[in-house]
DNA sequence: CTTGACACCGAACATAGGTTCGCTTTATAA
DNA sequence: TTATAAAGCGAACCTATGTTCGGTGTCAAG
């Protein structure tokens, strides 16, 4: 396929159209494009749209308002994109922050939460196994105390609410004698618990089992950077 | 969900809209609907469209030509917790692995790719900003060479395809003289590029800008452990 | 320097297309 | 039957929106 050198404007137009359709379900008008891409004259937008048609990137229907369509759609529709509706989005409540110095605010079973929309983390079902959203909660990491678990500040961790763990599970534990919470791999060894950092170059710590209070099992860690 | 008894006309309108959008990429006008469904007056079409809005089957944007959008019924009722509906799941192709010793297999602009379902990573739209799935790709990390970026083996990173970066961006770069790929924060400083590990305790490396080839910008990192 | 292609501007124009309203027809209940 | 609401009609209205055109600035070729 040939290699068109699109101007910055043309690229902007293209991505704007894409986003607009995605958001509204119908294409933008010439004037809406112009405003978004900061083109003063409708004729210039028109001009560039025709360029894009020339390049085969869009199609236009003459004299039709919003008569635009992106071309690369065919293969998109060929892709099994929307079919996979089975795996839907879960809304997991972001119940608080996790910092090394404090116990995790784990929600109890008993009272009815009201979670704001803003405090919900969206997670594809298949990322967290077969658990329902009632069993799950999310925490945001503050501070860089979890570096040994290769978890950075701002990361969101998805946990399943549980108080026991199997060996090898990554869990959030409250260490009562250390007075802190960490994320570690959990191994019960006699009356001791071995807590193994995810980072293989770091050494485990050993704690008396009585001192270890499991807050939840980590199912996933999400980091976004933008 | 209750069972609206749609009139024949309303059913016809609905399926016509569906087909029309499918075929043209943009929604029909009131008059186009009227012609197709054999309604003489635009006001009647308008009337029935408002009915459909009432029933929650479509949305309309007032004073906007072709300002129509279909509502996906199933999805709306399947959601465990009701929330803004247009944050949907993106299917991002998992195009390969990233290891320190090899260049990243970045897909070109030229398509013709066929991605299997198994090779798709599902990501909530809001985790990757406003980019469409065509601009995105995913890589799975092998080996623990990315530890300095606090990225572990098995992690999946979501990238936006781009060859340039702004200072501070986390990017996947191919270092031609080192002969390896890494994830680093990118800072252009004169003719040099400073590549800063995400882990704040580690030192940056400096490379000649010519040696740096940006593969994509990292938008998100996902880790699942179960 | 002139020429012409290219990208852009602003304004005027024409019509596509949403909205409104008075009126008629059909259905449902009293 | 009559009353009332729902559904439909047609025309008028108006603005949202695509199209056209004369004109400007830039840049490279002749």
Short mmCIF file of C-alpha atoms (C1' of nucleotides) in Angstrom, two decimals:
data_model
loop_
_atom_site.label_atom_id
_atom_site.label_comp_id
_atom_site.label_asym_id
_atom_site.label_seq_id
_atom_site.Cartn_x
_atom_site.Cartn_y
_atom_site.Cartn_z
CA UNK A 1 0.00 0.00 0.00
CA UNK A 2 1.30 3.40 -0.87
CA UNK A 3 2.61 5.73 1.73
CA UNK A 4 0.74 9.00 1.75
CA UNK A 5 2.26 11.80 3.66
CA UNK A 6 -0.68 13.23 5.47
CA UNK A 7 -0.36 16.73 6.77
CA UNK A 8 -0.77 17.25 10.48
CA UNK A 9 -4.17 18.71 9.80
CA UNK A 10 -5.25 15.71 7.84
CA UNK A 11 -4.12 13.37 10.55
CA UNK A 12 -5.93 15.44 13.12
CA UNK A 13 -9.06 15.44 11.05
CA UNK A 14 -8.90 11.71 10.68
CA UNK A 15 -8.51 10.95 14.33
CA UNK A 16 -11.12 13.50 15.24
CA UNK A 17 -13.64 11.89 12.94
CA UNK A 18 -12.80 8.56 14.41
CA UNK A 19 -13.29 9.70 17.95
CA UNK A 20 -16.39 11.66 17.13
CA UNK A 21 -18.14 8.75 15.53
CA UNK A 22 -17.09 6.56 18.36
CA UNK A 23 -18.57 8.96 20.81
CA UNK A 24 -21.73 10.09 19.09
CA UNK A 25 -22.66 7.35 16.72
CA UNK A 26 -22.81 9.73 13.79
CA UNK A 27 -20.10 11.59 11.89
CA UNK A 28 -19.24 15.23 12.50
CA UNK A 29 -20.12 18.12 10.23
CA UNK A 30 -17.58 20.13 8.35
CA UNK A 31 -17.96 22.91 10.84
CA UNK A 32 -17.55 20.63 13.82
CA UNK A 33 -14.36 19.30 12.30
CA UNK A 34 -13.15 22.79 11.63
CA UNK A 35 -13.70 23.84 15.19
CA UNK A 36 -11.97 20.79 16.60
CA UNK A 37 -8.95 21.02 14.34
CA UNK A 38 -8.87 24.80 14.44
CA UNK A 39 -9.52 25.51 10.83
CA UNK A 40 -11.22 28.80 10.31
CA UNK A 41 -12.90 28.18 6.99
CA UNK A 42 -15.33 25.45 6.10
CA UNK A 43 -13.90 25.39 2.63
CA UNK A 44 -10.52 24.35 3.95
CA UNK A 45 -12.03 21.48 5.85
CA UNK A 46 -13.86 20.55 2.71
CA UNK A 47 -10.62 20.76 0.80
CA UNK A 48 -8.81 18.45 3.17
CA UNK A 49 -11.67 16.03 3.33
CA UNK A 50 -11.49 15.69 -0.42
CA UNK A 51 -7.80 15.01 -0.06
CA UNK A 52 -8.56 12.21 2.33
CA UNK A 53 -11.05 10.83 -0.15
CA UNK A 54 -8.34 10.97 -2.79
CA UNK A 55 -6.07 8.99 -0.51
CA UNK A 56 -8.79 6.45 -0.02
CA UNK A 57 -9.03 7.02 3.68
CA UNK A 58 -12.61 8.19 3.84
CA UNK A 59 -15.70 8.25 1.67
CA UNK A 60 -18.08 11.13 1.26
CA UNK A 61 -21.69 11.31 0.16
CA UNK A 62 -22.24 14.56 -1.76
CA UNK A 63 -24.84 16.96 -0.46
CA UNK A 64 -25.44 14.83 2.54
CA UNK A 65 -24.97 16.31 5.94
CA UNK A 66 -22.50 14.31 7.97
CA UNK A 67 -22.08 12.17 4.89
CA UNK A 68 -18.75 10.77 5.99
CA UNK A 69 -17.42 7.34 6.52
CA UNK A 70 -14.05 5.94 7.43
CA UNK A 71 -12.71 3.42 5.00
CA UNK A 72 -10.74 1.03 7.12
CA UNK A 73 -14.02 -0.16 8.49
CA UNK A 74 -14.33 -3.25 6.37
CA UNK A 75 -11.66 -5.22 8.06
CA UNK A 76 -12.82 -3.82 11.33
CA UNK A 77 -16.19 -5.33 10.75
CA UNK A 78 -14.57 -8.50 9.61
CA UNK A 79 -12.88 -8.71 12.95
CA UNK A 80 -14.77 -10.45 15.69
CA UNK A 81 -14.91 -7.22 17.56
CA UNK A 82 -18.35 -6.79 18.93
CA UNK A 83 -19.15 -10.42 19.01
CA UNK A 84 -17.20 -10.94 22.14
CA UNK A 85 -19.94 -9.30 24.10
CA UNK A 86 -19.97 -12.22 26.42
CA UNK A 87 -17.00 -10.99 28.29
CA UNK A 88 -18.38 -7.80 29.61
CA UNK A 89 -17.07 -5.02 31.73
CA UNK A 90 -17.19 -5.30 35.46
CA UNK A 91 -17.50 -2.26 37.63
CA UNK A 92 -15.23 -2.69 40.59
CA UNK A 93 -15.46 -0.19 43.43
CA UNK A 94 -12.29 1.68 44.22
CA UNK A 95 -12.63 1.63 47.98
CA UNK A 96 -9.49 3.47 48.95
CA UNK A 97 -5.77 3.71 48.84
CA UNK A 98 -3.14 1.32 49.96
CA UNK A 99 -0.06 2.65 51.65
CA UNK A 100 2.54 0.73 53.54
CA UNK A 101 1.79 2.46 56.77
CA UNK A 102 -1.90 1.79 57.06
CA UNK A 103 -4.27 -1.13 57.11
CA UNK A 104 -6.28 -1.55 53.97
CA UNK A 105 -9.82 -0.25 54.14
CA UNK A 106 -11.54 -3.48 53.29
CA UNK A 107 -15.26 -3.20 52.84
CA UNK A 108 -17.36 -5.47 54.97
CA UNK A 109 -20.08 -7.72 53.74
CA UNK A 110 -22.68 -6.07 55.76
CA UNK A 111 -23.57 -2.61 54.72
CA UNK A 112 -24.82 -1.26 51.49
CA UNK A 113 -22.24 0.81 49.81
CA UNK A 114 -22.96 3.57 47.53
CA UNK A 115 -20.19 3.96 45.07
CA UNK A 116 -19.93 6.97 42.91
CA UNK A 117 -19.35 6.49 39.26
CA UNK A 118 -16.00 8.14 39.63
CA UNK A 119 -14.89 5.57 42.10
CA UNK A 120 -15.49 2.63 39.87
CA UNK A 121 -12.76 0.85 38.00
CA UNK A 122 -13.76 -0.90 34.85
CA UNK A 123 -12.24 -4.29 34.34
CA UNK A 124 -12.87 -6.85 31.65
CA UNK A 125 -14.42 -9.91 33.20
CA UNK A 126 -11.74 -12.20 31.86
CA UNK A 127 -9.02 -10.32 33.68
CA UNK A 128 -10.36 -11.28 37.07
CA UNK A 129 -11.50 -14.81 36.53
CA UNK A 130 -15.01 -15.83 37.30
CA UNK A 131 -15.68 -13.70 40.30
CA UNK A 132 -18.64 -11.43 40.47
CA UNK A 133 -18.25 -7.78 41.17
CA UNK A 134 -19.56 -8.17 44.73
CA UNK A 135 -16.46 -10.08 45.72
CA UNK A 136 -14.07 -7.61 44.22
CA UNK A 137 -12.66 -4.30 45.21
CA UNK A 138 -9.88 -2.08 44.03
CA UNK A 139 -7.21 -0.03 45.72
CA UNK A 140 -4.97 2.68 44.46
CA UNK A 141 -1.35 2.54 45.52
CA UNK A 142 0.17 5.60 47.09
CA UNK A 143 3.83 5.97 47.78
CA UNK A 144 6.47 3.72 46.36
CA UNK A 145 6.56 1.26 49.19
CA UNK A 146 5.43 -1.51 46.91
CA UNK A 147 8.40 -1.31 44.63
CA UNK A 148 9.56 -4.69 45.77
CA UNK A 149 6.32 -6.08 44.40
CA UNK A 150 6.95 -4.21 41.18
CA UNK A 151 3.96 -2.07 41.89
CA UNK A 152 4.31 1.63 41.31
CA UNK A 153 2.64 4.65 42.74
CA UNK A 154 -0.72 5.22 41.12
CA UNK A 155 -1.24 1.61 40.16
CA UNK A 156 -4.64 0.15 40.76
CA UNK A 157 -4.84 -3.32 42.17
CA UNK A 158 -7.90 -5.50 41.92
CA UNK A 159 -8.47 -7.81 44.83
CA UNK A 160 -10.86 -10.52 45.77
CA UNK A 161 -12.13 -10.21 49.29
CA UNK A 162 -10.85 -13.14 51.32
CA UNK A 163 -9.14 -13.83 54.62
CA UNK A 164 -7.28 -16.96 53.74
CA UNK A 165 -4.85 -17.72 51.01
CA UNK A 166 -3.24 -20.66 49.36
CA UNK A 167 0.48 -20.93 49.02
CA UNK A 168 1.76 -18.86 46.17
CA UNK A 169 -1.11 -16.43 46.13
CA UNK A 170 -0.27 -12.79 45.90
CA UNK A 171 -2.09 -11.17 48.76
CA UNK A 172 -2.45 -7.89 50.54
CA UNK A 173 -1.47 -8.55 54.13
CA UNK A 174 -1.49 -6.46 57.24
CA UNK A 175 1.49 -7.18 59.46
CA UNK A 176 0.43 -6.24 62.93
CA UNK A 177 3.87 -6.19 64.45
CA UNK A 178 5.47 -4.29 61.59
CA UNK A 179 2.44 -2.04 61.50
CA UNK A 180 2.20 -2.03 57.76
CA UNK A 181 0.50 -3.46 54.72
CA UNK A 182 2.28 -5.06 51.83
CA UNK A 183 1.72 -7.05 48.72
CA UNK A 184 3.56 -10.33 48.78
CA UNK A 185 3.39 -13.90 47.66
CA UNK A 186 2.13 -15.97 50.52
CA UNK A 187 3.59 -19.24 51.74
CA UNK A 188 2.52 -20.85 55.00
CA UNK A 189 5.42 -22.84 56.43
CA UNK A 190 4.55 -24.37 59.75
CA UNK A 191 3.66 -21.61 62.15
CA UNK A 192 5.59 -19.15 60.07
CA UNK A 193 4.56 -17.31 56.98
CA UNK A 194 7.04 -16.64 54.23
CA UNK A 195 6.26 -13.49 52.35
CA UNK A 196 8.05 -13.44 49.04
CA UNK A 197 8.42 -10.24 47.03
CA UNK A 198 7.44 -10.47 43.42
CA UNK A 199 10.78 -9.11 42.44
CA UNK A 200 12.91 -12.22 42.29
CA UNK A 201 16.08 -10.39 43.26
CA UNK A 202 14.71 -9.52 46.66
CA UNK A 203 14.69 -11.66 49.75
CA UNK A 204 11.60 -12.95 51.50
CA UNK A 205 10.62 -12.03 55.00
CA UNK A 206 9.38 -14.44 57.61
CA UNK A 207 6.64 -13.57 60.02
CA UNK A 208 4.72 -15.41 62.66
CA UNK A 209 1.43 -16.58 61.23
CA UNK A 210 -0.43 -14.84 64.02
CA UNK A 211 0.88 -11.52 62.90
CA UNK A 212 -0.41 -11.91 59.38
CA UNK A 213 -3.87 -10.76 58.50
CA UNK A 214 -4.89 -11.33 54.93
CA UNK A 215 -6.95 -8.56 53.42
CA UNK A 216 -7.55 -9.98 50.00
CA UNK A 217 -6.04 -11.82 47.12
CA UNK A 218 -4.60 -9.82 44.26
CA UNK A 219 -6.14 -10.68 40.94
CA UNK A 220 -4.77 -7.97 38.76
CA UNK A 221 -2.68 -4.86 38.68
CA UNK A 222 -3.42 -2.01 36.32
CA UNK A 223 -1.19 0.85 35.45
CA UNK A 224 -2.17 3.63 33.12
CA UNK A 225 0.13 6.42 32.11
CA UNK A 226 -1.45 9.30 30.35
CA UNK B 1 -36.94 -5.37 31.42
CA UNK B 2 -40.41 -4.58 30.37
CA UNK B 3 -41.77 -5.60 27.07
CA UNK B 4 -42.77 -2.69 24.92
CA UNK B 5 -45.22 -3.44 22.24
CA UNK B 6 -43.72 -1.65 19.33
CA UNK B 7 -46.00 -0.86 16.46
CA UNK B 8 -45.14 -2.33 13.12
CA UNK B 9 -43.97 1.06 12.01
CA UNK B 10 -41.68 1.43 14.94
CA UNK B 11 -40.15 -1.96 14.35
CA UNK B 12 -39.68 -1.07 10.73
CA UNK B 13 -38.06 2.19 11.62
CA UNK B 14 -35.71 0.48 14.00
CA UNK B 15 -34.53 -2.13 11.57
CA UNK B 16 -34.26 0.42 8.81
CA UNK B 17 -32.03 2.61 10.93
CA UNK B 18 -29.91 -0.39 11.77
CA UNK B 19 -29.47 -1.39 8.17
CA UNK B 20 -28.92 2.15 7.01
CA UNK B 21 -26.13 2.81 9.46
CA UNK B 22 -24.61 -0.52 8.66
CA UNK B 23 -24.64 0.31 5.01
CA UNK B 24 -23.70 3.97 4.97
CA UNK B 25 -21.78 4.58 8.12
CA UNK B 26 -24.05 7.40 9.16
CA UNK B 27 -27.65 7.48 10.35
CA UNK B 28 -30.59 8.31 8.08
CA UNK B 29 -32.56 11.54 8.08
CA UNK B 30 -36.17 11.78 9.11
CA UNK B 31 -37.18 12.05 5.50
CA UNK B 32 -35.13 9.04 4.48
CA UNK B 33 -36.77 7.03 7.20
CA UNK B 34 -40.17 8.26 6.12
CA UNK B 35 -39.59 7.22 2.56
CA UNK B 36 -38.34 3.80 3.51
CA UNK B 37 -41.11 3.03 5.95
CA UNK B 38 -43.74 4.75 3.82
CA UNK B 39 -44.68 7.50 6.14
CA UNK B 40 -45.88 10.54 4.34
CA UNK B 41 -45.15 13.20 6.91
CA UNK B 42 -41.88 14.03 8.53
CA UNK B 43 -43.72 14.89 11.69
CA UNK B 44 -44.97 11.35 12.02
CA UNK B 45 -41.50 9.98 11.71
CA UNK B 46 -40.43 12.48 14.28
CA UNK B 47 -43.28 11.38 16.49
CA UNK B 48 -42.31 7.74 16.32
CA UNK B 49 -38.66 8.46 16.82
CA UNK B 50 -39.53 10.20 20.04
CA UNK B 51 -41.48 7.15 21.05
CA UNK B 52 -38.41 5.04 20.49
CA UNK B 53 -36.41 7.40 22.62
CA UNK B 54 -39.03 7.04 25.32
CA UNK B 55 -38.63 3.30 25.16
CA UNK B 56 -34.90 3.69 25.51
CA UNK B 57 -34.17 2.13 22.15
CA UNK B 58 -32.49 5.06 20.49
CA UNK B 59 -30.97 8.39 21.41
CA UNK B 60 -31.43 11.65 19.58
CA UNK B 61 -29.40 14.82 19.46
CA UNK B 62 -31.72 17.79 19.08
CA UNK B 63 -31.28 20.05 16.07
CA UNK B 64 -28.63 17.78 14.71
CA UNK B 65 -29.11 16.32 11.29
CA UNK B 66 -28.91 12.57 11.38
CA UNK B 67 -28.48 12.90 15.13
CA UNK B 68 -29.51 9.35 15.83
CA UNK B 69 -27.92 6.49 17.65
CA UNK B 70 -29.05 3.02 18.48
CA UNK B 71 -28.93 1.81 22.04
CA UNK B 72 -27.72 -1.67 22.64
CA UNK B 73 -30.47 -3.20 24.71
CA UNK B 74 -28.81 -6.35 26.00
CA UNK B 75 -25.76 -4.58 27.16
CA UNK B 76 -27.77 -1.96 28.98
CA UNK B 77 -29.60 -4.46 31.09
CA UNK B 78 -26.70 -6.83 31.54
CA UNK B 79 -24.56 -4.26 33.27
CA UNK B 80 -24.31 -5.09 36.94
CA UNK B 81 -24.21 -1.48 37.85
CA UNK B 82 -25.62 1.11 35.61
CA UNK B 83 -23.18 3.59 34.28
CA UNK B 84 -22.42 5.67 31.28
CA UNK B 85 -22.83 3.33 28.41
CA UNK B 86 -20.31 4.32 25.84
CA UNK B 87 -17.30 3.21 27.80
CA UNK B 88 -16.95 -0.06 26.04
CA UNK B 89 -14.42 -2.79 25.67
CA UNK B 90 -11.72 -2.45 23.11
CA UNK B 91 -10.13 -5.44 21.49
CA UNK B 92 -6.45 -4.79 21.21
CA UNK B 93 -4.34 -7.19 19.19
CA UNK B 94 -1.56 -8.90 21.06
CA UNK B 95 1.00 -8.75 18.32
CA UNK B 96 3.89 -10.42 20.05
CA UNK B 97 6.32 -10.48 22.89
CA UNK B 98 8.78 -7.92 24.03
CA UNK B 99 12.14 -9.06 25.22
CA UNK B 100 15.21 -7.00 25.80
CA UNK B 101 17.14 -8.69 23.10
CA UNK B 102 14.85 -8.21 20.17
CA UNK B 103 13.15 -5.40 18.33
CA UNK B 104 9.46 -5.14 18.95
CA UNK B 105 7.28 -6.59 16.25
CA UNK B 106 5.36 -3.42 15.55
CA UNK B 107 2.56 -3.82 13.06
CA UNK B 108 2.86 -1.53 10.12
CA UNK B 109 0.22 0.83 8.87
CA UNK B 110 -0.45 -1.60 6.13
CA UNK B 111 -3.03 -3.94 7.36
CA UNK B 112 -3.95 -7.29 6.12
CA UNK B 113 -3.37 -8.60 9.55
CA UNK B 114 -5.69 -11.14 10.76
CA UNK B 115 -5.85 -11.37 14.47
CA UNK B 116 -7.19 -14.39 16.15
CA UNK B 117 -9.59 -14.04 18.99
CA UNK B 118 -7.07 -15.60 21.31
CA UNK B 119 -4.62 -12.90 20.53
CA UNK B 120 -6.84 -10.08 21.55
CA UNK B 121 -6.52 -8.26 24.82
CA UNK B 122 -9.65 -6.66 26.15
CA UNK B 123 -9.21 -3.23 27.56
CA UNK B 124 -11.79 -0.79 28.84
CA UNK B 125 -11.83 2.23 26.59
CA UNK B 126 -11.20 4.63 29.43
CA UNK B 127 -7.93 2.94 30.31
CA UNK B 128 -6.34 3.94 27.05
CA UNK B 129 -7.72 7.41 26.51
CA UNK B 130 -9.54 8.26 23.37
CA UNK B 131 -7.62 6.17 20.93
CA UNK B 132 -9.33 3.74 18.70
CA UNK B 133 -8.30 0.16 18.54
CA UNK B 134 -6.63 0.62 15.19
CA UNK B 135 -3.92 2.70 16.79
CA UNK B 136 -3.29 0.30 19.61
CA UNK B 137 -1.42 -2.91 20.05
CA UNK B 138 -0.32 -5.03 22.94
CA UNK B 139 2.82 -6.91 23.83
CA UNK B 140 3.52 -9.54 26.41
CA UNK B 141 6.70 -9.19 28.39
CA UNK B 142 9.04 -12.12 28.52
CA UNK B 143 12.00 -12.31 30.80
CA UNK B 144 12.62 -9.95 33.66
CA UNK B 145 14.63 -7.43 31.75
CA UNK B 146 12.05 -4.76 32.37
CA UNK B 147 12.32 -4.87 36.09
CA UNK B 148 13.78 -1.41 36.14
CA UNK B 149 10.51 -0.23 34.60
CA UNK B 150 8.66 -2.13 37.29
CA UNK B 151 7.28 -4.40 34.65
CA UNK B 152 7.27 -8.07 35.37
CA UNK B 153 7.39 -11.16 33.26
CA UNK B 154 3.99 -11.95 31.86
CA UNK B 155 2.73 -8.41 32.06
CA UNK B 156 0.84 -7.09 29.09
CA UNK B 157 1.58 -3.60 27.93
CA UNK B 158 -0.79 -1.59 25.79
CA UNK B 159 0.86 0.77 23.36
CA UNK B 160 -0.21 3.39 20.93
CA UNK B 161 1.56 3.13 17.63
CA UNK B 162 3.74 6.20 17.16
CA UNK B 163 7.26 7.06 16.17
CA UNK B 164 7.69 10.24 18.09
CA UNK B 165 7.28 11.03 21.74
CA UNK B 166 6.99 13.98 24.00
CA UNK B 167 9.26 14.42 26.94
CA UNK B 168 8.15 12.35 29.85
CA UNK B 169 6.30 9.78 27.80
CA UNK B 170 6.89 6.19 28.62
CA UNK B 171 7.87 4.57 25.37
CA UNK B 172 9.12 1.34 23.95
CA UNK B 173 12.39 2.15 22.22
CA UNK B 174 14.77 0.14 20.14
CA UNK B 175 18.38 1.07 20.81
CA UNK B 176 20.25 0.18 17.68
CA UNK B 177 23.72 0.30 19.16
CA UNK B 178 22.80 -1.60 22.31
CA UNK B 179 20.81 -3.95 20.16
CA UNK B 180 17.88 -4.09 22.54
CA UNK B 181 14.44 -2.83 23.34
CA UNK B 182 13.42 -1.24 26.60
CA UNK B 183 10.64 0.63 28.26
CA UNK B 184 11.75 3.98 29.56
CA UNK B 185 10.61 7.50 30.12
CA UNK B 186 11.77 9.59 27.22
CA UNK B 187 13.48 12.96 27.40
CA UNK B 188 15.05 14.63 24.40
CA UNK B 189 17.96 16.78 25.51
CA UNK B 190 19.72 18.35 22.58
CA UNK B 191 21.02 15.62 20.37
CA UNK B 192 20.93 13.20 23.25
CA UNK B 193 18.07 11.24 24.61
CA UNK B 194 17.79 10.62 28.30
CA UNK B 195 16.04 7.36 29.06
CA UNK B 196 14.82 7.31 32.60
CA UNK B 197 13.76 4.10 34.30
CA UNK B 198 10.41 4.19 35.99
CA UNK B 199 12.00 2.95 39.15
CA UNK B 200 13.20 6.17 40.79
CA UNK B 201 16.12 4.50 42.48
CA UNK B 202 17.75 3.67 39.18
CA UNK B 203 19.92 5.87 37.05
CA UNK B 204 19.05 7.08 33.56
CA UNK B 205 21.02 6.18 30.49
CA UNK B 206 21.98 8.61 27.78
CA UNK B 207 21.92 7.69 24.14
CA UNK B 208 22.49 9.52 20.92
CA UNK B 209 19.13 10.49 19.45
CA UNK B 210 20.03 8.74 16.22
CA UNK B 211 20.27 5.43 18.00
CA UNK B 212 16.79 5.68 19.41
CA UNK B 213 13.86 4.35 17.47
CA UNK B 214 10.53 4.77 19.14
CA UNK B 215 8.17 1.87 18.69
CA UNK B 216 5.17 3.14 20.54
CA UNK B 217 3.97 4.94 23.57
CA UNK B 218 2.93 2.95 26.58
CA UNK B 219 -0.61 3.66 27.65
CA UNK B 220 -1.18 0.95 30.16
CA UNK B 221 0.32 -2.07 31.83
CA UNK B 222 -1.77 -5.02 32.92
CA UNK B 223 -0.80 -7.81 35.22
CA UNK B 224 -3.04 -10.68 36.12
CA UNK B 225 -2.15 -13.37 38.58
CA UNK B 226 -4.44 -16.30 38.71
"C1'" DC C 1 10.54 38.13 -12.19
"C1'" DT C 2 6.72 35.42 -13.60
"C1'" DT C 3 4.02 31.34 -13.37
"C1'" DG C 4 1.41 27.97 -11.38
"C1'" DA C 5 0.41 24.55 -8.03
"C1'" DC C 6 -0.85 24.22 -3.22
"C1'" DA C 7 -2.89 25.39 1.13
"C1'" DC C 8 -5.80 28.61 3.14
"C1'" DC C 9 -9.34 32.35 4.20
"C1'" DG C 10 -14.02 34.54 4.40
"C1'" DA C 11 -18.28 35.30 2.67
"C1'" DA C 12 -22.32 34.29 0.10
"C1'" DC C 13 -25.38 30.83 -1.41
"C1'" DA C 14 -28.62 26.94 -1.63
"C1'" DT C 15 -30.68 23.15 0.22
"C1'" DA C 16 -30.90 19.29 3.41
"C1'" DG C 17 -33.17 18.32 7.20
"C1'" DG C 18 -35.08 19.13 12.15
"C1'" DT C 19 -39.13 21.48 14.38
"C1'" DT C 20 -43.74 23.26 15.02
"C1'" DC C 21 -48.59 23.58 14.54
"C1'" DG C 22 -53.28 23.27 13.15
"C1'" DC C 23 -56.13 19.75 11.53
"C1'" DT C 24 -58.05 14.95 10.47
"C1'" DT C 25 -58.46 10.05 11.34
"C1'" DT C 26 -58.51 5.98 14.18
"C1'" DA C 27 -58.87 3.56 18.45
"C1'" DT C 28 -60.41 3.00 23.42
"C1'" DA C 29 -63.33 3.91 27.27
"C1'" DA C 30 -67.42 5.65 29.47
"C1'" DT D 1 -73.29 7.55 21.25
"C1'" DT D 2 -69.73 10.85 22.84
"C1'" DA D 3 -65.28 12.02 24.92
"C1'" DT D 4 -60.41 11.61 25.00
"C1'" DA D 5 -56.09 10.05 23.71
"C1'" DA D 6 -53.09 8.15 20.32
"C1'" DA D 7 -51.50 8.21 15.58
"C1'" DG D 8 -51.15 10.42 11.31
"C1'" DC D 9 -51.15 14.29 7.75
"C1'" DG D 10 -49.29 18.41 5.28
"C1'" DA D 11 -47.47 22.65 5.14
"C1'" DA D 12 -44.71 26.36 6.81
"C1'" DC D 13 -40.62 27.66 9.14
"C1'" DC D 14 -35.83 28.09 9.98
"C1'" DT D 15 -31.16 26.72 10.87
"C1'" DA D 16 -27.64 23.35 10.17
"C1'" DT D 17 -24.67 22.25 6.85
"C1'" DG D 18 -22.59 21.21 2.18
"C1'" DT D 19 -20.95 23.96 -1.90
"C1'" DT D 20 -18.95 27.64 -4.57
"C1'" DC D 21 -15.99 31.37 -5.56
"C1'" DG D 22 -12.98 35.38 -5.51
"C1'" DG D 23 -8.92 36.44 -3.17
"C1'" DT D 24 -4.28 35.92 -0.26
"C1'" DG D 25 0.35 34.06 0.90
"C1'" DT D 26 4.05 30.65 -0.08
"C1'" DC D 27 7.22 28.13 -2.62
"C1'" DA D 28 9.61 25.92 -6.24
"C1'" DA D 29 10.22 25.63 -11.37
"C1'" DG D 30 11.09 28.08 -15.58
#
